Amino acid sequence: MTQHAAGAAVPKRYNPRLEMYKGIWRRLRKNKSAVIGGGIVIFFILLAIFGPMLTPIDPNATDITNKNQPPSADHWFGTDNYGRDMFTRIIHGAKLTLIVGFLSVMIGGVVGVIFGIVAGYYGGWVDTIIMRIMDVLLAFPGILLALAIVSVLGGSLTNMIIAIGIFSVPAFARIVRGSALSVRKLEYIDAMKALGASDLRIIFKHILPNVTSPIIVQATLRIATAVLTASGLSFLGLGAQPPAPEWGAMLSAGRTFMHDSPHMVLIPGIMIVIVVLAFNIFGDGLRDALDPKMNK
């Protein structure tokens, strides 16, 4: 009997977390548009990391004799009004654009998640004060709030990241608060309190893991908004300053020559549209994949 048991195949141990990830991947893979969007996002991330290795040209190197040249074999995306290679500047600009998008959303996400969890978990006057502050921030359109903050702090890449991060805080706070309110009413949270668990342990060990999915989805969608806002601020001269190869700044510089050299406007504009659209499509697909109601 013992030998038979030893020779029998040992059943694989069920791992609920692994099965959950597999289910998310299966649902995400079925969404073709989300897969395409995710592929484009990964492409631009890799381009931002390894792209500068593809071209030895300095993105700020000028060549007045070749200014405003259309796309050609020597300059795939043409040159700008200073003779700078547009292809090189687009590649280096991808790094700046994604850095602004990720860092600003990271700042807004961390601060917003803290405010949202504290408001949802404690409730009462704490919830009232925090959410009224969030309501004041939400009363302003995002681009106008970022514009006001950058106007006070001064135009620079760092200040632009801070401004976009600040106007991203309310979106995270409201989503996390709603999830925290529903989770804190569950019976096992009351059981943890009865067992003497501290508030920090309950928040970080039991509430935060349950609100991770909406945070991830919101962060993905928010990066698209951050990229668009950053490009708008740079276009207005309040973001990345020349000669930084930021796509919004390139778009602003090219508008003067858009009739004679339309590539100076079209190429950075198309890059912005592709990145924003990719993050939005991928975020929508990720939201569907992480939705518990779609579990089979």
mmCIF file of C-alpha atoms in Angstrom:
data_model
loop_
_atom_site.group_PDB
_atom_site.id
_atom_site.type_symbol
_atom_site.label_atom_id
_atom_site.label_comp_id
_atom_site.label_asym_id
_atom_site.label_seq_id
_atom_site.Cartn_x
_atom_site.Cartn_y
_atom_site.Cartn_z
ATOM 1 C CA MET A 1 0.000 0.000 0.000
ATOM 2 C CA THR A 2 2.840 2.308 0.896
ATOM 3 C CA GLN A 3 4.733 1.472 -2.286
ATOM 4 C CA HIS A 4 1.646 2.080 -4.380
ATOM 5 C CA ALA A 5 1.088 5.449 -2.714
ATOM 6 C CA ALA A 6 4.725 6.391 -3.222
ATOM 7 C CA GLY A 7 4.582 5.468 -6.909
ATOM 8 C CA ALA A 8 1.392 7.355 -7.562
ATOM 9 C CA ALA A 9 1.589 10.765 -9.135
ATOM 10 C CA VAL A 10 1.592 13.548 -6.582
ATOM 11 C CA PRO A 11 -1.176 16.046 -7.417
ATOM 12 C CA LYS A 12 -0.031 19.574 -8.083
ATOM 13 C CA ARG A 13 -0.636 21.926 -5.209
ATOM 14 C CA TYR A 14 -3.344 24.481 -5.964
ATOM 15 C CA ASN A 15 -2.016 28.018 -5.908
ATOM 16 C CA PRO A 16 -4.934 30.489 -5.900
ATOM 17 C CA ARG A 17 -2.726 33.500 -6.574
ATOM 18 C CA LEU A 18 -1.088 31.819 -9.565
ATOM 19 C CA GLU A 19 -4.481 30.776 -10.925
ATOM 20 C CA MET A 20 -5.704 34.346 -10.513
ATOM 21 C CA TYR A 21 -2.773 35.688 -12.558
ATOM 22 C CA LYS A 22 -3.383 33.048 -15.223
ATOM 23 C CA GLY A 23 -7.026 34.075 -15.432
ATOM 24 C CA ILE A 24 -6.096 37.734 -15.796
ATOM 25 C CA TRP A 25 -3.629 36.890 -18.555
ATOM 26 C CA ARG A 26 -6.205 34.752 -20.411
ATOM 27 C CA ARG A 27 -8.806 37.517 -20.337
ATOM 28 C CA LEU A 28 -6.271 40.146 -21.342
ATOM 29 C CA ARG A 29 -4.997 38.005 -24.198
ATOM 30 C CA LYS A 30 -8.513 37.632 -25.605
ATOM 31 C CA ASN A 31 -8.778 41.422 -25.906
ATOM 32 C CA LYS A 32 -6.926 42.015 -29.170
ATOM 33 C CA SER A 33 -6.963 45.797 -28.922
ATOM 34 C CA ALA A 34 -5.525 45.645 -25.400
ATOM 35 C CA VAL A 35 -2.755 43.324 -26.607
ATOM 36 C CA ILE A 36 -1.916 45.747 -29.414
ATOM 37 C CA GLY A 37 -1.983 48.692 -27.004
ATOM 38 C CA GLY A 38 0.225 46.829 -24.536
ATOM 39 C CA GLY A 39 2.629 45.912 -27.322
ATOM 40 C CA ILE A 40 2.926 49.562 -28.361
ATOM 41 C CA VAL A 41 3.506 50.595 -24.737
ATOM 42 C CA ILE A 42 6.267 48.007 -24.358
ATOM 43 C CA PHE A 43 7.780 49.140 -27.664
ATOM 44 C CA PHE A 44 8.010 52.761 -26.521
ATOM 45 C CA ILE A 45 9.410 51.735 -23.135
ATOM 46 C CA LEU A 46 12.134 49.721 -24.872
ATOM 47 C CA LEU A 47 12.688 52.619 -27.279
ATOM 48 C CA ALA A 48 13.141 55.002 -24.366
ATOM 49 C CA ILE A 49 15.664 52.662 -22.721
ATOM 50 C CA PHE A 50 17.647 51.370 -25.688
ATOM 51 C CA GLY A 51 16.699 53.847 -28.423
ATOM 52 C CA PRO A 52 19.605 56.273 -27.881
ATOM 53 C CA MET A 53 21.947 53.383 -28.772
ATOM 54 C CA LEU A 54 20.418 53.266 -32.271
ATOM 55 C CA THR A 55 21.726 56.672 -33.244
ATOM 56 C CA PRO A 56 25.134 58.165 -32.417
ATOM 57 C CA ILE A 57 23.961 61.683 -33.264
ATOM 58 C CA ASP A 58 23.670 64.279 -30.501
ATOM 59 C CA PRO A 59 19.972 65.286 -30.349
ATOM 60 C CA ASN A 60 21.006 68.921 -29.834
ATOM 61 C CA ALA A 61 23.699 69.009 -32.540
ATOM 62 C CA THR A 62 22.872 71.761 -35.026
ATOM 63 C CA ASP A 63 23.612 71.917 -38.758
ATOM 64 C CA ILE A 64 22.233 75.119 -40.229
ATOM 65 C CA THR A 65 23.160 74.062 -43.775
ATOM 66 C CA ASN A 66 20.640 71.192 -43.541
ATOM 67 C CA LYS A 67 17.802 72.908 -41.703
ATOM 68 C CA ASN A 68 14.137 72.166 -42.481
ATOM 69 C CA GLN A 69 14.998 69.135 -44.599
ATOM 70 C CA PRO A 70 12.160 66.687 -45.358
ATOM 71 C CA PRO A 71 12.462 62.995 -44.442
ATOM 72 C CA SER A 72 15.199 61.272 -46.435
ATOM 73 C CA ALA A 73 17.615 58.346 -46.287
ATOM 74 C CA ASP A 74 20.081 60.471 -44.300
ATOM 75 C CA HIS A 75 17.458 61.890 -41.946
ATOM 76 C CA TRP A 76 14.520 59.479 -41.628
ATOM 77 C CA PHE A 77 12.247 62.043 -39.960
ATOM 78 C CA GLY A 78 13.861 65.086 -41.553
ATOM 79 C CA THR A 79 15.537 67.984 -39.732
ATOM 80 C CA ASP A 80 14.199 70.961 -37.789
ATOM 81 C CA ASN A 81 14.850 74.677 -38.139
ATOM 82 C CA TYR A 82 18.302 74.263 -36.559
ATOM 83 C CA GLY A 83 19.265 71.309 -38.713
ATOM 84 C CA ARG A 84 18.885 68.861 -35.816
ATOM 85 C CA ASP A 85 18.002 65.281 -36.715
ATOM 86 C CA MET A 86 14.313 64.744 -35.918
ATOM 87 C CA PHE A 87 14.630 60.964 -35.655
ATOM 88 C CA THR A 88 17.258 61.300 -32.939
ATOM 89 C CA ARG A 89 15.235 63.906 -31.095
ATOM 90 C CA ILE A 90 12.068 61.778 -31.259
ATOM 91 C CA ILE A 91 13.942 58.823 -29.744
ATOM 92 C CA HIS A 92 15.440 60.892 -26.934
ATOM 93 C CA GLY A 93 12.070 62.603 -26.468
ATOM 94 C CA ALA A 94 10.414 59.236 -25.808
ATOM 95 C CA LYS A 95 12.551 58.909 -22.683
ATOM 96 C CA LEU A 96 11.571 62.367 -21.433
ATOM 97 C CA THR A 97 7.892 61.799 -22.197
ATOM 98 C CA LEU A 98 7.700 58.455 -20.380
ATOM 99 C CA ILE A 99 9.746 59.732 -17.431
ATOM 100 C CA VAL A 100 7.266 62.568 -16.961
ATOM 101 C CA GLY A 101 4.319 60.208 -17.336
ATOM 102 C CA PHE A 102 5.547 57.527 -14.933
ATOM 103 C CA LEU A 103 7.044 59.811 -12.272
ATOM 104 C CA SER A 104 4.077 62.179 -12.110
ATOM 105 C CA VAL A 105 1.610 59.284 -11.848
ATOM 106 C CA MET A 106 3.820 57.638 -9.222
ATOM 107 C CA ILE A 107 3.752 60.815 -7.128
ATOM 108 C CA GLY A 108 0.008 61.268 -7.544
ATOM 109 C CA GLY A 109 -0.613 57.560 -6.931
ATOM 110 C CA VAL A 110 1.380 57.312 -3.696
ATOM 111 C CA VAL A 111 -0.122 60.470 -2.193
ATOM 112 C CA GLY A 112 -3.623 59.700 -3.460
ATOM 113 C CA VAL A 113 -3.567 56.108 -2.193
ATOM 114 C CA ILE A 114 -2.466 57.256 1.274
ATOM 115 C CA PHE A 115 -5.198 59.886 1.453
ATOM 116 C CA GLY A 116 -7.831 57.521 0.048
ATOM 117 C CA ILE A 117 -7.066 54.648 2.424
ATOM 118 C CA VAL A 118 -6.910 56.917 5.473
ATOM 119 C CA ALA A 119 -10.216 58.570 4.514
ATOM 120 C CA GLY A 120 -11.953 55.271 3.764
ATOM 121 C CA TYR A 121 -10.633 53.377 6.774
ATOM 122 C CA TYR A 122 -11.148 55.972 9.502
ATOM 123 C CA GLY A 123 -14.190 57.777 8.086
ATOM 124 C CA GLY A 124 -15.830 60.526 10.137
ATOM 125 C CA TRP A 125 -14.236 63.953 10.242
ATOM 126 C CA VAL A 126 -10.973 62.602 8.771
ATOM 127 C CA ASP A 127 -12.855 61.420 5.693
ATOM 128 C CA THR A 128 -14.751 64.718 5.456
ATOM 129 C CA ILE A 129 -11.642 66.913 5.579
ATOM 130 C CA ILE A 130 -9.612 64.843 3.124
ATOM 131 C CA MET A 131 -12.390 64.474 0.578
ATOM 132 C CA ARG A 132 -13.346 68.137 0.705
ATOM 133 C CA ILE A 133 -9.744 68.979 -0.162
ATOM 134 C CA MET A 134 -9.948 66.500 -3.039
ATOM 135 C CA ASP A 135 -13.215 68.096 -4.176
ATOM 136 C CA VAL A 136 -11.523 71.511 -4.293
ATOM 137 C CA LEU A 137 -8.751 70.096 -6.496
ATOM 138 C CA LEU A 138 -11.299 68.338 -8.716
ATOM 139 C CA ALA A 139 -13.183 71.607 -9.176
ATOM 140 C CA PHE A 140 -10.394 72.756 -11.487
ATOM 141 C CA PRO A 141 -9.867 71.142 -14.902
ATOM 142 C CA GLY A 142 -6.643 69.125 -14.769
ATOM 143 C CA ILE A 143 -4.720 71.118 -17.371
ATOM 144 C CA LEU A 144 -5.705 74.436 -15.729
ATOM 145 C CA LEU A 145 -4.650 73.231 -12.279
ATOM 146 C CA ALA A 146 -1.310 72.009 -13.638
ATOM 147 C CA LEU A 147 -0.922 75.280 -15.529
ATOM 148 C CA ALA A 148 -1.523 77.298 -12.350
ATOM 149 C CA ILE A 149 0.940 75.220 -10.324
ATOM 150 C CA VAL A 150 3.664 75.448 -12.973
ATOM 151 C CA SER A 151 3.071 79.186 -13.285
ATOM 152 C CA VAL A 152 3.761 79.550 -9.557
ATOM 153 C CA LEU A 153 6.706 77.148 -9.388
ATOM 154 C CA GLY A 154 8.247 78.141 -12.719
ATOM 155 C CA GLY A 155 8.586 76.347 -16.018
ATOM 156 C CA SER A 156 10.848 73.287 -15.814
ATOM 157 C CA LEU A 157 10.678 69.532 -16.237
ATOM 158 C CA THR A 158 10.766 68.924 -12.472
ATOM 159 C CA ASN A 159 8.025 71.439 -11.707
ATOM 160 C CA MET A 160 5.906 69.992 -14.501
ATOM 161 C CA ILE A 161 6.184 66.507 -12.952
ATOM 162 C CA ILE A 162 5.184 67.919 -9.546
ATOM 163 C CA ALA A 163 2.223 69.803 -11.035
ATOM 164 C CA ILE A 164 0.877 66.780 -12.920
ATOM 165 C CA GLY A 165 1.417 64.635 -9.823
ATOM 166 C CA ILE A 166 -0.638 67.037 -7.694
ATOM 167 C CA PHE A 167 -3.599 67.104 -10.053
ATOM 168 C CA SER A 168 -3.490 63.290 -10.268
ATOM 169 C CA VAL A 169 -3.938 62.889 -6.500
ATOM 170 C CA PRO A 170 -7.765 63.308 -6.319
ATOM 171 C CA ALA A 171 -8.426 60.607 -8.934
ATOM 172 C CA PHE A 172 -6.481 58.009 -6.945
ATOM 173 C CA ALA A 173 -7.869 59.185 -3.607
ATOM 174 C CA ARG A 174 -11.513 58.857 -4.666
ATOM 175 C CA ILE A 175 -11.076 55.404 -6.195
ATOM 176 C CA VAL A 176 -9.116 54.006 -3.248
ATOM 177 C CA ARG A 177 -11.514 55.557 -0.710
ATOM 178 C CA GLY A 178 -14.481 53.854 -2.331
ATOM 179 C CA SER A 179 -12.741 50.481 -2.323
ATOM 180 C CA ALA A 180 -11.492 50.940 1.247
ATOM 181 C CA LEU A 181 -15.008 51.793 2.462
ATOM 182 C CA SER A 182 -16.360 48.519 1.101
ATOM 183 C CA VAL A 183 -13.448 46.388 2.327
ATOM 184 C CA ARG A 184 -13.414 47.755 5.883
ATOM 185 C CA LYS A 185 -17.012 46.572 6.395
ATOM 186 C CA LEU A 186 -16.107 42.938 5.762
ATOM 187 C CA GLU A 187 -16.294 40.528 8.687
ATOM 188 C CA TYR A 188 -12.663 39.479 8.614
ATOM 189 C CA ILE A 189 -11.588 43.111 9.179
ATOM 190 C CA ASP A 190 -13.717 43.170 12.343
ATOM 191 C CA ALA A 191 -12.129 39.865 13.343
ATOM 192 C CA MET A 192 -8.635 41.319 12.892
ATOM 193 C CA LYS A 193 -9.557 44.282 15.086
ATOM 194 C CA ALA A 194 -10.953 41.928 17.736
ATOM 195 C CA LEU A 195 -7.667 40.000 17.696
ATOM 196 C CA GLY A 196 -5.795 43.224 18.459
ATOM 197 C CA ALA A 197 -4.242 43.895 15.050
ATOM 198 C CA SER A 198 -2.978 47.465 14.641
ATOM 199 C CA ASP A 199 -4.497 49.862 12.139
ATOM 200 C CA LEU A 200 -1.286 49.911 10.075
ATOM 201 C CA ARG A 201 -1.256 46.118 9.847
ATOM 202 C CA ILE A 202 -4.885 46.002 8.778
ATOM 203 C CA ILE A 203 -4.367 48.756 6.195
ATOM 204 C CA PHE A 204 -1.199 47.364 4.609
ATOM 205 C CA LYS A 205 -1.842 43.639 5.013
ATOM 206 C CA HIS A 206 -5.571 43.387 4.363
ATOM 207 C CA ILE A 207 -7.046 46.547 2.816
ATOM 208 C CA LEU A 208 -4.315 47.692 0.422
ATOM 209 C CA PRO A 209 -3.997 44.303 -1.376
ATOM 210 C CA ASN A 210 -7.753 44.372 -2.012
ATOM 211 C CA VAL A 211 -7.642 47.774 -3.725
ATOM 212 C CA THR A 212 -4.581 47.035 -5.885
ATOM 213 C CA SER A 213 -6.549 46.272 -9.064
ATOM 214 C CA PRO A 214 -8.297 49.667 -9.374
ATOM 215 C CA ILE A 215 -4.996 51.383 -8.533
ATOM 216 C CA ILE A 216 -3.197 49.603 -11.375
ATOM 217 C CA VAL A 217 -5.940 50.406 -13.866
ATOM 218 C CA GLN A 218 -6.131 54.047 -12.801
ATOM 219 C CA ALA A 219 -2.337 54.400 -12.996
ATOM 220 C CA THR A 220 -2.269 53.007 -16.550
ATOM 221 C CA LEU A 221 -5.014 55.338 -17.735
ATOM 222 C CA ARG A 222 -3.521 58.256 -15.832
ATOM 223 C CA ILE A 223 -0.183 57.937 -17.618
ATOM 224 C CA ALA A 224 -1.959 58.767 -20.880
ATOM 225 C CA THR A 225 -3.445 61.896 -19.277
ATOM 226 C CA ALA A 226 -0.041 62.826 -17.825
ATOM 227 C CA VAL A 227 1.668 62.489 -21.216
ATOM 228 C CA LEU A 228 -0.980 64.638 -22.892
ATOM 229 C CA THR A 229 -0.840 67.268 -20.143
ATOM 230 C CA ALA A 230 2.959 67.356 -20.186
ATOM 231 C CA SER A 231 2.955 67.846 -23.939
ATOM 232 C CA GLY A 232 0.431 70.656 -23.579
ATOM 233 C CA LEU A 233 2.478 72.440 -20.920
ATOM 234 C CA SER A 234 5.667 72.086 -22.957
ATOM 235 C CA PHE A 235 3.806 73.382 -26.001
ATOM 236 C CA LEU A 236 2.938 76.491 -23.991
ATOM 237 C CA GLY A 237 6.562 76.883 -22.873
ATOM 238 C CA LEU A 238 5.892 75.918 -19.235
ATOM 239 C CA GLY A 239 7.309 72.403 -19.317
ATOM 240 C CA ALA A 240 10.585 71.096 -20.691
ATOM 241 C CA GLN A 241 12.712 74.004 -21.824
ATOM 242 C CA PRO A 242 14.694 74.211 -25.112
ATOM 243 C CA PRO A 243 16.768 72.542 -26.356
ATOM 244 C CA ALA A 244 15.287 69.490 -24.551
ATOM 245 C CA PRO A 245 13.836 67.097 -27.182
ATOM 246 C CA GLU A 246 10.413 66.843 -25.530
ATOM 247 C CA TRP A 247 7.615 66.096 -27.985
ATOM 248 C CA GLY A 248 5.353 68.949 -26.867
ATOM 249 C CA ALA A 249 8.230 71.430 -27.092
ATOM 250 C CA MET A 250 9.117 70.075 -30.550
ATOM 251 C CA LEU A 251 5.499 70.537 -31.601
ATOM 252 C CA SER A 252 5.581 74.131 -30.371
ATOM 253 C CA ALA A 253 8.830 74.881 -32.204
ATOM 254 C CA GLY A 254 7.545 73.344 -35.426
ATOM 255 C CA ARG A 255 4.256 75.260 -35.633
ATOM 256 C CA THR A 256 6.060 78.291 -37.084
ATOM 257 C CA PHE A 257 7.291 76.183 -40.011
ATOM 258 C CA MET A 258 4.267 73.886 -40.400
ATOM 259 C CA HIS A 259 3.407 75.152 -43.901
ATOM 260 C CA ASP A 260 6.885 74.745 -45.392
ATOM 261 C CA SER A 261 8.044 71.826 -43.197
ATOM 262 C CA PRO A 262 4.920 69.953 -42.005
ATOM 263 C CA HIS A 263 7.032 67.022 -40.751
ATOM 264 C CA MET A 264 8.191 69.193 -37.829
ATOM 265 C CA VAL A 265 4.598 69.199 -36.531
ATOM 266 C CA LEU A 266 3.229 65.924 -37.836
ATOM 267 C CA ILE A 267 5.903 63.582 -36.471
ATOM 268 C CA PRO A 268 5.934 64.673 -32.789
ATOM 269 C CA GLY A 269 2.140 65.077 -32.911
ATOM 270 C CA ILE A 270 1.689 61.531 -34.214
ATOM 271 C CA MET A 271 4.030 60.188 -31.526
ATOM 272 C CA ILE A 272 1.962 61.850 -28.796
ATOM 273 C CA VAL A 273 -1.288 60.485 -30.247
ATOM 274 C CA ILE A 274 0.102 56.934 -30.531
ATOM 275 C CA VAL A 275 1.431 56.838 -26.951
ATOM 276 C CA VAL A 276 -1.720 58.332 -25.409
ATOM 277 C CA LEU A 277 -3.977 56.031 -27.433
ATOM 278 C CA ALA A 278 -1.875 52.961 -26.563
ATOM 279 C CA PHE A 279 -2.024 53.609 -22.826
ATOM 280 C CA ASN A 280 -5.775 54.253 -22.966
ATOM 281 C CA ILE A 281 -6.506 51.081 -24.949
ATOM 282 C CA PHE A 282 -4.248 48.981 -22.734
ATOM 283 C CA GLY A 283 -5.790 50.493 -19.604
ATOM 284 C CA ASP A 284 -9.309 49.674 -20.792
ATOM 285 C CA GLY A 285 -8.308 46.085 -21.509
ATOM 286 C CA LEU A 286 -6.552 45.793 -18.168
ATOM 287 C CA ARG A 287 -9.664 47.065 -16.400
ATOM 288 C CA ASP A 288 -11.764 44.352 -18.052
ATOM 289 C CA ALA A 289 -9.178 41.671 -17.233
ATOM 290 C CA LEU A 290 -9.001 42.643 -13.579
ATOM 291 C CA ASP A 291 -12.770 42.884 -13.159
ATOM 292 C CA PRO A 292 -13.820 40.104 -10.750
ATOM 293 C CA LYS A 293 -17.232 39.883 -12.441
ATOM 294 C CA MET A 294 -15.553 38.494 -15.541
ATOM 295 C CA ASN A 295 -14.041 35.521 -13.704
ATOM 296 C CA LYS A 296 -15.303 32.229 -15.000
#
